[in-house]
């Protein structure tokens, strides 16, 4: 079978390597807790691991000293076309960001949320009282976002598989792994060709739907800068790669945390049944704090920089060093997060750094806030929501990524 037709959304983590990776992910919170207490800025070979809230935020806020590391992997995905995720704070960065904000507006959020809930509702209604949660969230997320951006499914392959595979490479892969690189190059090339075809077909239409692609083409026709066919393709590609893989990672993890806390699960279900989406998001966001997207985000030191200056833990990070800003640890730092082990959906906004902070905060943050609770809402509204019996009823991961969680309801 061609890699373009695989049904595996992520590379299977098998054997000794998979076991070691699984144990590391399971032990990461405890290990990061020890570092936070005893060695908050750890130098390990050419990498620094930073675990306290103030220091993690300092990294995110000091873009002149700590740059993003995404450009090399993005070049593989985009065929070396620039995209703002991989850029420093330059005029091109701000131009691209403004260009996407022009076509992705807050006015769209209500429609996106309604669409996400309708898709999830249809899948829940079609079951016999038993559903696998990753398989619920993934199509709801990809179908909603792909429709919004104007990209239909390819004739061969799947947007959810292609997007997830490229997301995995973008944030965890390396071009040095030649086997992995070959797979990614094939998927990325097919994805680019597919979007090129979608753009050409849309241009030939007189009546166009109101989606991001149509808005881009309207601006292109008006002569606006930043909306060439290649720039539109790159933006659509990166948005589908960067956005919809997130909900099927974190929402099953959030539900797992709620299943461990029956009282809070009941509160979440009450909010779902009452249609209180704001309260439901607050509960889901807090559940995600106990198992977020990943342990940390990578940066590279662009200059020598003394981190935590003026404190006993201050260390000078030299130019060229790799840095891991452990945002998962930051959200458990009692120095800034009151009683961090307590489940509290009424925390202040600054206590959450799920989606980064500063210049490179997740572009889709508001979309996530609008759509994520609505994807779980139809399931949470059901009576007697519970784990399936046996191991199926407990979250299983494939490396960093949620793989399977089965629940039942009446």
mmCIF file of C-alpha atoms in Angstrom:
data_model
loop_
_atom_site.group_PDB
_atom_site.id
_atom_site.type_symbol
_atom_site.label_atom_id
_atom_site.label_comp_id
_atom_site.label_asym_id
_atom_site.label_seq_id
_atom_site.Cartn_x
_atom_site.Cartn_y
_atom_site.Cartn_z
ATOM 1 C CA UNK A 1 0.000 0.000 0.000
ATOM 2 C CA UNK A 2 1.246 3.490 -0.855
ATOM 3 C CA UNK A 3 1.923 5.826 2.062
ATOM 4 C CA UNK A 4 -0.720 8.080 0.499
ATOM 5 C CA UNK A 5 -3.379 5.447 1.199
ATOM 6 C CA UNK A 6 -2.357 4.409 4.706
ATOM 7 C CA UNK A 7 -5.041 4.563 7.392
ATOM 8 C CA UNK A 8 -2.498 5.091 10.186
ATOM 9 C CA UNK A 9 -2.684 8.730 11.212
ATOM 10 C CA UNK A 10 0.670 8.499 12.973
ATOM 11 C CA UNK A 11 3.755 6.351 12.651
ATOM 12 C CA UNK A 12 3.177 3.216 14.735
ATOM 13 C CA UNK A 13 5.354 3.221 17.861
ATOM 14 C CA UNK A 14 6.383 -0.405 18.226
ATOM 15 C CA UNK A 15 9.109 -2.492 19.804
ATOM 16 C CA UNK A 16 11.650 -1.311 22.347
ATOM 17 C CA UNK A 17 11.682 2.216 20.971
ATOM 18 C CA UNK A 18 7.921 2.463 21.263
ATOM 19 C CA UNK A 19 7.996 1.081 24.810
ATOM 20 C CA UNK A 20 10.679 3.551 25.874
ATOM 21 C CA UNK A 21 8.776 6.431 24.284
ATOM 22 C CA UNK A 22 5.581 5.397 26.020
ATOM 23 C CA UNK A 23 7.274 5.175 29.404
ATOM 24 C CA UNK A 24 8.898 8.573 28.916
ATOM 25 C CA UNK A 25 5.556 10.204 28.156
ATOM 26 C CA UNK A 26 3.973 8.498 31.170
ATOM 27 C CA UNK A 27 6.792 9.543 33.502
ATOM 28 C CA UNK A 28 7.261 13.047 32.076
ATOM 29 C CA UNK A 29 5.041 14.876 34.625
ATOM 30 C CA UNK A 30 6.934 13.362 37.562
ATOM 31 C CA UNK A 31 10.334 13.958 35.967
ATOM 32 C CA UNK A 32 9.478 17.551 35.124
ATOM 33 C CA UNK A 33 8.225 18.048 38.676
ATOM 34 C CA UNK A 34 11.603 16.976 40.043
ATOM 35 C CA UNK A 35 13.395 19.318 37.657
ATOM 36 C CA UNK A 36 11.051 22.167 38.567
ATOM 37 C CA UNK A 37 12.009 21.695 42.219
ATOM 38 C CA UNK A 38 15.707 20.903 42.013
ATOM 39 C CA UNK A 39 17.073 21.848 38.577
ATOM 40 C CA UNK A 40 14.632 24.245 36.901
ATOM 41 C CA UNK A 41 17.023 25.071 34.041
ATOM 42 C CA UNK A 42 18.738 21.805 33.146
ATOM 43 C CA UNK A 43 21.637 21.637 30.692
ATOM 44 C CA UNK A 44 21.689 18.252 28.982
ATOM 45 C CA UNK A 45 24.307 17.988 26.230
ATOM 46 C CA UNK A 46 23.360 20.734 23.728
ATOM 47 C CA UNK A 47 19.817 21.148 25.067
ATOM 48 C CA UNK A 48 18.380 23.170 27.922
ATOM 49 C CA UNK A 49 15.137 22.022 29.567
ATOM 50 C CA UNK A 50 13.247 24.871 31.247
ATOM 51 C CA UNK A 51 10.463 23.961 33.665
ATOM 52 C CA UNK A 52 9.327 26.928 35.797
ATOM 53 C CA UNK A 53 6.463 29.174 34.736
ATOM 54 C CA UNK A 54 8.322 32.495 34.771
ATOM 55 C CA UNK A 55 11.233 31.083 32.778
ATOM 56 C CA UNK A 56 9.015 29.383 30.186
ATOM 57 C CA UNK A 57 7.071 32.617 29.666
ATOM 58 C CA UNK A 58 10.346 34.559 29.410
ATOM 59 C CA UNK A 59 11.400 32.275 26.556
ATOM 60 C CA UNK A 60 8.085 32.726 24.761
ATOM 61 C CA UNK A 61 8.237 36.511 25.203
ATOM 62 C CA UNK A 62 11.885 36.965 24.190
ATOM 63 C CA UNK A 63 11.739 36.203 20.489
ATOM 64 C CA UNK A 64 14.970 38.056 19.769
ATOM 65 C CA UNK A 65 16.813 35.515 21.915
ATOM 66 C CA UNK A 66 14.764 32.341 21.414
ATOM 67 C CA UNK A 67 13.641 31.568 17.879
ATOM 68 C CA UNK A 68 11.234 28.940 16.626
ATOM 69 C CA UNK A 69 12.730 25.800 15.114
ATOM 70 C CA UNK A 70 10.010 24.964 12.616
ATOM 71 C CA UNK A 71 11.468 26.325 9.366
ATOM 72 C CA UNK A 72 13.498 23.252 8.358
ATOM 73 C CA UNK A 73 10.558 20.872 8.678
ATOM 74 C CA UNK A 74 8.164 23.392 7.173
ATOM 75 C CA UNK A 75 10.396 23.643 4.106
ATOM 76 C CA UNK A 76 9.790 19.938 3.492
ATOM 77 C CA UNK A 77 6.032 20.352 3.822
ATOM 78 C CA UNK A 78 5.671 23.565 1.799
ATOM 79 C CA UNK A 79 8.412 22.931 -0.790
ATOM 80 C CA UNK A 80 10.427 25.781 0.753
ATOM 81 C CA UNK A 81 7.602 28.294 0.554
ATOM 82 C CA UNK A 82 7.750 30.573 3.632
ATOM 83 C CA UNK A 83 4.991 30.477 6.237
ATOM 84 C CA UNK A 84 4.741 32.633 9.338
ATOM 85 C CA UNK A 85 4.919 29.704 11.777
ATOM 86 C CA UNK A 86 8.602 29.332 10.918
ATOM 87 C CA UNK A 87 9.475 33.039 10.835
ATOM 88 C CA UNK A 88 11.014 35.487 13.259
ATOM 89 C CA UNK A 89 9.281 38.800 13.987
ATOM 90 C CA UNK A 90 9.866 40.397 10.586
ATOM 91 C CA UNK A 91 7.839 42.479 8.158
ATOM 92 C CA UNK A 92 7.085 39.309 6.163
ATOM 93 C CA UNK A 93 5.886 37.579 9.331
ATOM 94 C CA UNK A 94 3.498 40.401 10.171
ATOM 95 C CA UNK A 95 2.292 40.682 6.569
ATOM 96 C CA UNK A 96 1.467 36.969 6.364
ATOM 97 C CA UNK A 97 -0.197 36.964 9.768
ATOM 98 C CA UNK A 98 -2.316 39.988 8.857
ATOM 99 C CA UNK A 99 -3.224 38.345 5.561
ATOM 100 C CA UNK A 100 -4.624 35.272 7.303
ATOM 101 C CA UNK A 101 -6.437 37.369 9.892
ATOM 102 C CA UNK A 102 -8.153 39.209 7.051
ATOM 103 C CA UNK A 103 -9.758 36.004 5.761
ATOM 104 C CA UNK A 104 -10.217 34.191 9.116
ATOM 105 C CA UNK A 105 -12.399 36.390 11.301
ATOM 106 C CA UNK A 106 -14.095 36.247 14.668
ATOM 107 C CA UNK A 107 -17.437 36.433 12.875
ATOM 108 C CA UNK A 108 -16.813 32.886 11.622
ATOM 109 C CA UNK A 109 -16.475 31.309 15.069
ATOM 110 C CA UNK A 110 -20.182 30.754 15.713
ATOM 111 C CA UNK A 111 -20.622 29.003 12.364
ATOM 112 C CA UNK A 112 -17.556 26.841 12.964
ATOM 113 C CA UNK A 113 -18.757 25.840 16.418
ATOM 114 C CA UNK A 114 -22.227 24.940 15.141
ATOM 115 C CA UNK A 115 -20.707 22.869 12.331
ATOM 116 C CA UNK A 116 -18.397 21.005 14.707
ATOM 117 C CA UNK A 117 -21.247 20.172 17.080
ATOM 118 C CA UNK A 118 -23.548 19.037 14.270
ATOM 119 C CA UNK A 119 -20.911 16.648 12.943
ATOM 120 C CA UNK A 120 -20.204 15.236 16.392
ATOM 121 C CA UNK A 121 -23.918 14.951 17.148
ATOM 122 C CA UNK A 122 -24.532 12.927 13.992
ATOM 123 C CA UNK A 123 -21.764 10.486 14.883
ATOM 124 C CA UNK A 124 -22.953 10.058 18.474
ATOM 125 C CA UNK A 125 -26.554 9.572 17.314
ATOM 126 C CA UNK A 126 -25.444 6.872 14.863
ATOM 127 C CA UNK A 127 -23.957 4.656 17.591
ATOM 128 C CA UNK A 128 -25.543 1.986 19.746
ATOM 129 C CA UNK A 129 -24.314 3.507 23.003
ATOM 130 C CA UNK A 130 -20.615 2.807 22.500
ATOM 131 C CA UNK A 131 -18.087 5.069 20.759
ATOM 132 C CA UNK A 132 -14.346 5.477 20.353
ATOM 133 C CA UNK A 133 -13.508 9.073 21.246
ATOM 134 C CA UNK A 134 -10.472 9.688 19.015
ATOM 135 C CA UNK A 135 -12.527 8.404 16.094
ATOM 136 C CA UNK A 136 -15.315 10.795 17.072
ATOM 137 C CA UNK A 137 -13.198 13.917 17.370
ATOM 138 C CA UNK A 138 -10.830 13.470 14.425
ATOM 139 C CA UNK A 139 -13.438 13.552 11.612
ATOM 140 C CA UNK A 140 -15.386 16.288 13.381
ATOM 141 C CA UNK A 141 -12.249 18.439 13.547
ATOM 142 C CA UNK A 142 -10.920 17.775 10.062
ATOM 143 C CA UNK A 143 -14.277 17.988 8.293
ATOM 144 C CA UNK A 144 -15.143 21.249 10.039
ATOM 145 C CA UNK A 145 -11.816 22.969 9.411
ATOM 146 C CA UNK A 146 -11.287 21.640 5.877
ATOM 147 C CA UNK A 147 -14.750 22.845 4.876
ATOM 148 C CA UNK A 148 -14.039 26.250 6.416
ATOM 149 C CA UNK A 149 -10.818 26.626 4.450
ATOM 150 C CA UNK A 150 -12.389 25.225 1.288
ATOM 151 C CA UNK A 151 -10.370 22.037 0.820
ATOM 152 C CA UNK A 152 -12.352 18.833 0.047
ATOM 153 C CA UNK A 153 -11.101 15.292 0.465
ATOM 154 C CA UNK A 154 -8.611 14.059 -2.170
ATOM 155 C CA UNK A 155 -9.591 11.312 -4.612
ATOM 156 C CA UNK A 156 -6.970 9.030 -3.057
ATOM 157 C CA UNK A 157 -5.963 9.300 0.565
ATOM 158 C CA UNK A 158 -7.422 11.236 3.467
ATOM 159 C CA UNK A 159 -7.004 14.778 4.756
ATOM 160 C CA UNK A 160 -7.035 13.531 8.345
ATOM 161 C CA UNK A 161 -4.232 11.043 7.708
ATOM 162 C CA UNK A 162 -2.161 13.396 5.573
ATOM 163 C CA UNK A 163 -2.647 16.298 7.977
ATOM 164 C CA UNK A 164 -1.842 14.207 11.043
ATOM 165 C CA UNK A 165 1.254 12.670 9.462
ATOM 166 C CA UNK A 166 2.605 16.078 8.490
ATOM 167 C CA UNK A 167 1.732 17.522 11.927
ATOM 168 C CA UNK A 168 3.667 14.694 13.562
ATOM 169 C CA UNK A 169 6.702 15.411 11.391
ATOM 170 C CA UNK A 170 6.438 19.170 11.833
ATOM 171 C CA UNK A 171 6.614 19.045 15.625
ATOM 172 C CA UNK A 172 8.486 15.810 16.377
ATOM 173 C CA UNK A 173 10.359 14.781 13.221
ATOM 174 C CA UNK A 174 13.685 15.510 11.585
ATOM 175 C CA UNK A 175 14.883 15.461 7.968
ATOM 176 C CA UNK A 176 17.816 13.411 9.258
ATOM 177 C CA UNK A 177 15.478 10.389 9.435
ATOM 178 C CA UNK A 178 15.577 9.530 5.738
ATOM 179 C CA UNK A 179 12.835 6.887 5.823
ATOM 180 C CA UNK A 180 10.477 9.259 7.617
ATOM 181 C CA UNK A 181 11.514 12.101 5.318
ATOM 182 C CA UNK A 182 10.682 10.057 2.210
ATOM 183 C CA UNK A 183 7.155 9.371 3.490
ATOM 184 C CA UNK A 184 6.599 13.006 4.409
ATOM 185 C CA UNK A 185 7.879 14.284 1.064
ATOM 186 C CA UNK A 186 5.434 12.018 -0.762
ATOM 187 C CA UNK A 187 2.462 13.046 1.369
ATOM 188 C CA UNK A 188 3.340 16.743 1.254
ATOM 189 C CA UNK A 189 3.772 16.729 -2.532
ATOM 190 C CA UNK A 190 0.393 15.027 -3.012
ATOM 191 C CA UNK A 191 -1.241 17.476 -0.604
ATOM 192 C CA UNK A 192 0.194 20.452 -2.508
ATOM 193 C CA UNK A 193 -0.952 19.062 -5.865
ATOM 194 C CA UNK A 194 -4.419 18.443 -4.421
ATOM 195 C CA UNK A 195 -4.752 22.014 -3.161
ATOM 196 C CA UNK A 196 -3.442 23.400 -6.457
ATOM 197 C CA UNK A 197 -6.236 21.506 -8.192
ATOM 198 C CA UNK A 198 -8.802 22.819 -5.720
ATOM 199 C CA UNK A 199 -7.655 26.402 -6.332
ATOM 200 C CA UNK A 200 -7.848 25.982 -10.108
ATOM 201 C CA UNK A 201 -11.316 24.438 -9.916
ATOM 202 C CA UNK A 202 -12.576 27.180 -7.623
ATOM 203 C CA UNK A 203 -11.314 29.886 -9.971
ATOM 204 C CA UNK A 204 -13.410 28.383 -12.745
ATOM 205 C CA UNK A 205 -16.601 28.708 -10.695
ATOM 206 C CA UNK A 206 -18.865 31.716 -10.907
ATOM 207 C CA UNK A 207 -20.831 30.956 -7.740
ATOM 208 C CA UNK A 208 -18.389 30.399 -4.909
ATOM 209 C CA UNK A 209 -19.114 29.345 -1.330
ATOM 210 C CA UNK A 210 -18.156 31.705 1.477
ATOM 211 C CA UNK A 211 -15.012 30.074 2.782
ATOM 212 C CA UNK A 212 -11.384 31.073 3.284
ATOM 213 C CA UNK A 213 -10.317 29.998 -0.199
ATOM 214 C CA UNK A 214 -13.004 32.101 -1.873
ATOM 215 C CA UNK A 215 -12.055 35.108 0.244
ATOM 216 C CA UNK A 216 -8.397 34.693 -0.740
ATOM 217 C CA UNK A 217 -9.301 34.516 -4.431
ATOM 218 C CA UNK A 218 -11.460 37.630 -4.142
ATOM 219 C CA UNK A 219 -8.523 39.537 -2.662
ATOM 220 C CA UNK A 220 -6.251 38.114 -5.349
ATOM 221 C CA UNK A 221 -8.590 39.417 -8.048
ATOM 222 C CA UNK A 222 -8.506 42.835 -6.382
ATOM 223 C CA UNK A 223 -4.707 42.860 -6.625
ATOM 224 C CA UNK A 224 -4.020 42.492 -2.903
ATOM 225 C CA UNK A 225 -0.479 41.433 -2.030
ATOM 226 C CA UNK A 226 0.088 38.059 -0.389
ATOM 227 C CA UNK A 227 -2.590 36.102 -2.240
ATOM 228 C CA UNK A 228 -0.815 34.479 -5.170
ATOM 229 C CA UNK A 229 -1.853 30.899 -5.922
ATOM 230 C CA UNK A 230 1.298 29.564 -4.243
ATOM 231 C CA UNK A 231 0.799 31.742 -1.159
ATOM 232 C CA UNK A 232 -2.836 30.655 -0.883
ATOM 233 C CA UNK A 233 -1.866 26.992 -1.281
ATOM 234 C CA UNK A 234 0.840 27.303 1.374
ATOM 235 C CA UNK A 235 -1.532 28.953 3.836
ATOM 236 C CA UNK A 236 -4.325 26.405 3.334
ATOM 237 C CA UNK A 237 -1.869 23.527 3.600
ATOM 238 C CA UNK A 238 -0.282 24.785 6.809
ATOM 239 C CA UNK A 239 -3.614 25.595 8.418
ATOM 240 C CA UNK A 240 -4.939 22.091 7.812
ATOM 241 C CA UNK A 241 -1.662 20.550 8.982
ATOM 242 C CA UNK A 242 -1.413 22.746 12.079
ATOM 243 C CA UNK A 243 -5.005 22.972 13.289
ATOM 244 C CA UNK A 244 -7.314 19.934 13.147
ATOM 245 C CA UNK A 245 -4.733 17.407 14.442
ATOM 246 C CA UNK A 246 -4.943 19.148 17.832
ATOM 247 C CA UNK A 247 -8.506 18.274 18.998
ATOM 248 C CA UNK A 248 -8.113 14.480 18.526
ATOM 249 C CA UNK A 249 -4.983 14.708 20.663
ATOM 250 C CA UNK A 250 -6.243 16.775 23.584
ATOM 251 C CA UNK A 251 -9.992 16.123 23.793
ATOM 252 C CA UNK A 252 -9.643 12.375 24.473
ATOM 253 C CA UNK A 253 -6.991 13.294 27.039
ATOM 254 C CA UNK A 254 -9.356 15.802 28.637
ATOM 255 C CA UNK A 255 -12.159 13.236 28.771
ATOM 256 C CA UNK A 256 -9.765 10.722 30.331
ATOM 257 C CA UNK A 257 -9.025 13.273 33.069
ATOM 258 C CA UNK A 258 -12.740 13.828 33.655
ATOM 259 C CA UNK A 259 -13.396 10.086 33.834
ATOM 260 C CA UNK A 260 -10.834 9.981 36.637
ATOM 261 C CA UNK A 261 -12.838 12.682 38.448
ATOM 262 C CA UNK A 262 -16.507 11.599 38.431
ATOM 263 C CA UNK A 263 -17.699 14.711 40.248
ATOM 264 C CA UNK A 264 -16.198 16.984 37.611
ATOM 265 C CA UNK A 265 -17.445 14.743 34.828
ATOM 266 C CA UNK A 266 -20.933 15.290 36.224
ATOM 267 C CA UNK A 267 -20.398 19.068 36.218
ATOM 268 C CA UNK A 268 -19.186 18.932 32.613
ATOM 269 C CA UNK A 269 -22.232 16.900 31.625
ATOM 270 C CA UNK A 270 -24.522 19.369 33.345
ATOM 271 C CA UNK A 271 -22.915 22.223 31.370
ATOM 272 C CA UNK A 272 -23.287 20.256 28.123
ATOM 273 C CA UNK A 273 -26.966 19.573 28.728
ATOM 274 C CA UNK A 274 -27.577 23.204 29.679
ATOM 275 C CA UNK A 275 -25.845 24.469 26.550
ATOM 276 C CA UNK A 276 -23.347 26.412 28.675
ATOM 277 C CA UNK A 277 -20.467 26.320 26.207
ATOM 278 C CA UNK A 278 -18.340 28.804 28.144
ATOM 279 C CA UNK A 279 -18.469 26.719 31.307
ATOM 280 C CA UNK A 280 -17.836 23.556 29.322
ATOM 281 C CA UNK A 281 -14.727 25.095 27.738
ATOM 282 C CA UNK A 282 -13.443 26.157 31.167
ATOM 283 C CA UNK A 283 -13.777 22.574 32.431
ATOM 284 C CA UNK A 284 -12.162 21.069 29.326
ATOM 285 C CA UNK A 285 -9.319 23.596 29.434
ATOM 286 C CA UNK A 286 -8.614 22.723 33.050
ATOM 287 C CA UNK A 287 -8.736 18.994 32.282
ATOM 288 C CA UNK A 288 -6.232 19.581 29.477
ATOM 289 C CA UNK A 289 -3.842 21.192 31.982
ATOM 290 C CA UNK A 290 -3.287 17.751 33.495
ATOM 291 C CA UNK A 291 -2.419 16.262 30.080
ATOM 292 C CA UNK A 292 -1.738 18.966 27.469
ATOM 293 C CA UNK A 293 -0.656 18.785 23.825
ATOM 294 C CA UNK A 294 2.873 17.794 24.777
ATOM 295 C CA UNK A 295 5.579 18.271 27.398
ATOM 296 C CA UNK A 296 7.079 21.368 25.770
ATOM 297 C CA UNK A 297 7.885 23.431 22.696
ATOM 298 C CA UNK A 298 11.292 23.683 21.085
ATOM 299 C CA UNK A 299 13.240 26.879 20.582
ATOM 300 C CA UNK A 300 16.816 27.713 19.566
ATOM 301 C CA UNK A 301 18.987 30.354 21.241
ATOM 302 C CA UNK A 302 19.700 33.122 18.735
ATOM 303 C CA UNK A 303 22.122 34.857 21.106
ATOM 304 C CA UNK A 304 23.683 34.306 24.504
ATOM 305 C CA UNK A 305 20.957 34.906 27.077
ATOM 306 C CA UNK A 306 20.867 34.729 30.869
ATOM 307 C CA UNK A 307 17.541 33.171 31.777
ATOM 308 C CA UNK A 308 15.937 33.848 35.178
ATOM 309 C CA UNK A 309 18.399 36.701 35.710
ATOM 310 C CA UNK A 310 18.595 37.827 39.325
ATOM 311 C CA UNK A 311 17.441 34.491 40.770
ATOM 312 C CA UNK A 312 19.396 31.625 42.279
ATOM 313 C CA UNK A 313 18.547 29.439 39.288
ATOM 314 C CA UNK A 314 19.849 31.882 36.637
ATOM 315 C CA UNK A 315 21.797 30.242 33.817
ATOM 316 C CA UNK A 316 23.395 31.635 30.673
ATOM 317 C CA UNK A 317 22.191 29.809 27.578
ATOM 318 C CA UNK A 318 24.686 30.114 24.757
ATOM 319 C CA UNK A 319 23.862 30.960 21.167
ATOM 320 C CA UNK A 320 22.974 27.903 19.084
ATOM 321 C CA UNK A 321 21.719 25.834 22.017
ATOM 322 C CA UNK A 322 18.463 23.916 21.749
ATOM 323 C CA UNK A 323 15.850 24.855 24.329
ATOM 324 C CA UNK A 324 12.721 23.014 25.452
ATOM 325 C CA UNK A 325 10.179 25.338 27.058
ATOM 326 C CA UNK A 326 8.218 22.825 29.144
ATOM 327 C CA UNK A 327 4.823 24.534 29.163
ATOM 328 C CA UNK A 328 3.215 21.431 30.687
ATOM 329 C CA UNK A 329 5.471 21.884 33.715
ATOM 330 C CA UNK A 330 4.849 25.642 33.793
ATOM 331 C CA UNK A 331 1.126 25.008 34.280
ATOM 332 C CA UNK A 332 1.981 22.914 37.363
ATOM 333 C CA UNK A 333 4.356 25.442 38.951
ATOM 334 C CA UNK A 334 3.022 26.347 42.400
ATOM 335 C CA UNK A 335 5.057 29.567 42.313
ATOM 336 C CA UNK A 336 2.528 30.992 39.847
ATOM 337 C CA UNK A 337 -0.318 28.452 39.682
ATOM 338 C CA UNK A 338 -2.246 28.316 42.977
ATOM 339 C CA UNK A 339 -2.648 24.767 44.284
ATOM 340 C CA UNK A 340 -1.733 23.315 40.862
ATOM 341 C CA UNK A 341 -2.813 19.751 41.631
ATOM 342 C CA UNK A 342 -6.354 20.888 42.402
ATOM 343 C CA UNK A 343 -8.897 20.721 39.571
ATOM 344 C CA UNK A 344 -10.218 24.267 39.259
ATOM 345 C CA UNK A 345 -11.987 25.503 36.095
ATOM 346 C CA UNK A 346 -12.128 29.041 37.519
ATOM 347 C CA UNK A 347 -8.434 29.747 37.087
ATOM 348 C CA UNK A 348 -7.152 32.992 35.589
ATOM 349 C CA UNK A 349 -6.378 33.059 31.846
ATOM 350 C CA UNK A 350 -2.641 33.559 32.393
ATOM 351 C CA UNK A 351 -2.455 30.217 34.208
ATOM 352 C CA UNK A 352 -2.951 28.411 30.895
ATOM 353 C CA UNK A 353 -0.252 28.235 28.226
ATOM 354 C CA UNK A 354 -1.660 25.233 26.345
ATOM 355 C CA UNK A 355 -1.232 26.839 22.954
ATOM 356 C CA UNK A 356 1.963 28.777 23.538
ATOM 357 C CA UNK A 357 2.375 32.428 24.419
ATOM 358 C CA UNK A 358 3.633 35.594 22.809
ATOM 359 C CA UNK A 359 4.569 35.993 19.154
ATOM 360 C CA UNK A 360 3.946 32.386 18.149
ATOM 361 C CA UNK A 361 0.829 31.677 20.169
ATOM 362 C CA UNK A 362 -1.339 29.246 18.208
ATOM 363 C CA UNK A 363 -3.072 31.052 15.329
ATOM 364 C CA UNK A 364 -6.124 28.835 15.791
ATOM 365 C CA UNK A 365 -6.541 29.455 19.522
ATOM 366 C CA UNK A 366 -9.938 31.122 19.158
ATOM 367 C CA UNK A 367 -11.106 28.401 16.762
ATOM 368 C CA UNK A 368 -10.053 25.787 19.324
ATOM 369 C CA UNK A 369 -11.905 27.597 22.101
ATOM 370 C CA UNK A 370 -15.049 27.801 19.983
ATOM 371 C CA UNK A 371 -15.072 24.293 18.522
ATOM 372 C CA UNK A 372 -13.430 21.977 21.049
ATOM 373 C CA UNK A 373 -16.204 22.025 23.658
ATOM 374 C CA UNK A 374 -18.808 21.645 20.931
ATOM 375 C CA UNK A 375 -17.116 18.461 19.637
ATOM 376 C CA UNK A 376 -17.452 16.787 23.060
ATOM 377 C CA UNK A 377 -20.796 18.338 23.951
ATOM 378 C CA UNK A 378 -23.062 15.749 22.232
ATOM 379 C CA UNK A 379 -21.222 12.916 23.971
ATOM 380 C CA UNK A 380 -21.130 14.604 27.370
ATOM 381 C CA UNK A 381 -24.860 15.281 27.155
ATOM 382 C CA UNK A 382 -25.633 11.545 27.147
ATOM 383 C CA UNK A 383 -26.814 9.766 30.279
ATOM 384 C CA UNK A 384 -24.587 7.425 32.278
ATOM 385 C CA UNK A 385 -21.427 8.213 30.326
ATOM 386 C CA UNK A 386 -18.795 5.758 31.470
ATOM 387 C CA UNK A 387 -15.669 3.886 30.502
ATOM 388 C CA UNK A 388 -16.006 0.759 28.414
ATOM 389 C CA UNK A 389 -14.959 -2.364 30.262
ATOM 390 C CA UNK A 390 -11.354 -3.463 30.226
ATOM 391 C CA UNK A 391 -8.373 -1.735 28.697
ATOM 392 C CA UNK A 392 -10.467 -0.223 25.886
ATOM 393 C CA UNK A 393 -12.021 2.123 28.443
ATOM 394 C CA UNK A 394 -8.689 3.689 29.345
ATOM 395 C CA UNK A 395 -6.832 6.120 27.104
ATOM 396 C CA UNK A 396 -4.119 4.511 24.995
ATOM 397 C CA UNK A 397 -1.465 6.609 23.298
ATOM 398 C CA UNK A 398 0.787 6.143 20.307
ATOM 399 C CA UNK A 399 3.790 8.132 21.490
ATOM 400 C CA UNK A 400 2.545 11.662 22.167
ATOM 401 C CA UNK A 401 -0.737 11.113 20.375
ATOM 402 C CA UNK A 402 -4.077 9.886 21.690
ATOM 403 C CA UNK A 403 -4.855 6.606 19.965
ATOM 404 C CA UNK A 404 -7.930 4.996 21.525
ATOM 405 C CA UNK A 405 -10.502 5.575 24.278
ATOM 406 C CA UNK A 406 -13.853 3.772 24.250
ATOM 407 C CA UNK A 407 -16.801 4.987 26.298
ATOM 408 C CA UNK A 408 -20.389 3.851 26.680
ATOM 409 C CA UNK A 409 -23.636 5.626 27.513
ATOM 410 C CA UNK A 410 -27.356 4.944 27.833
#
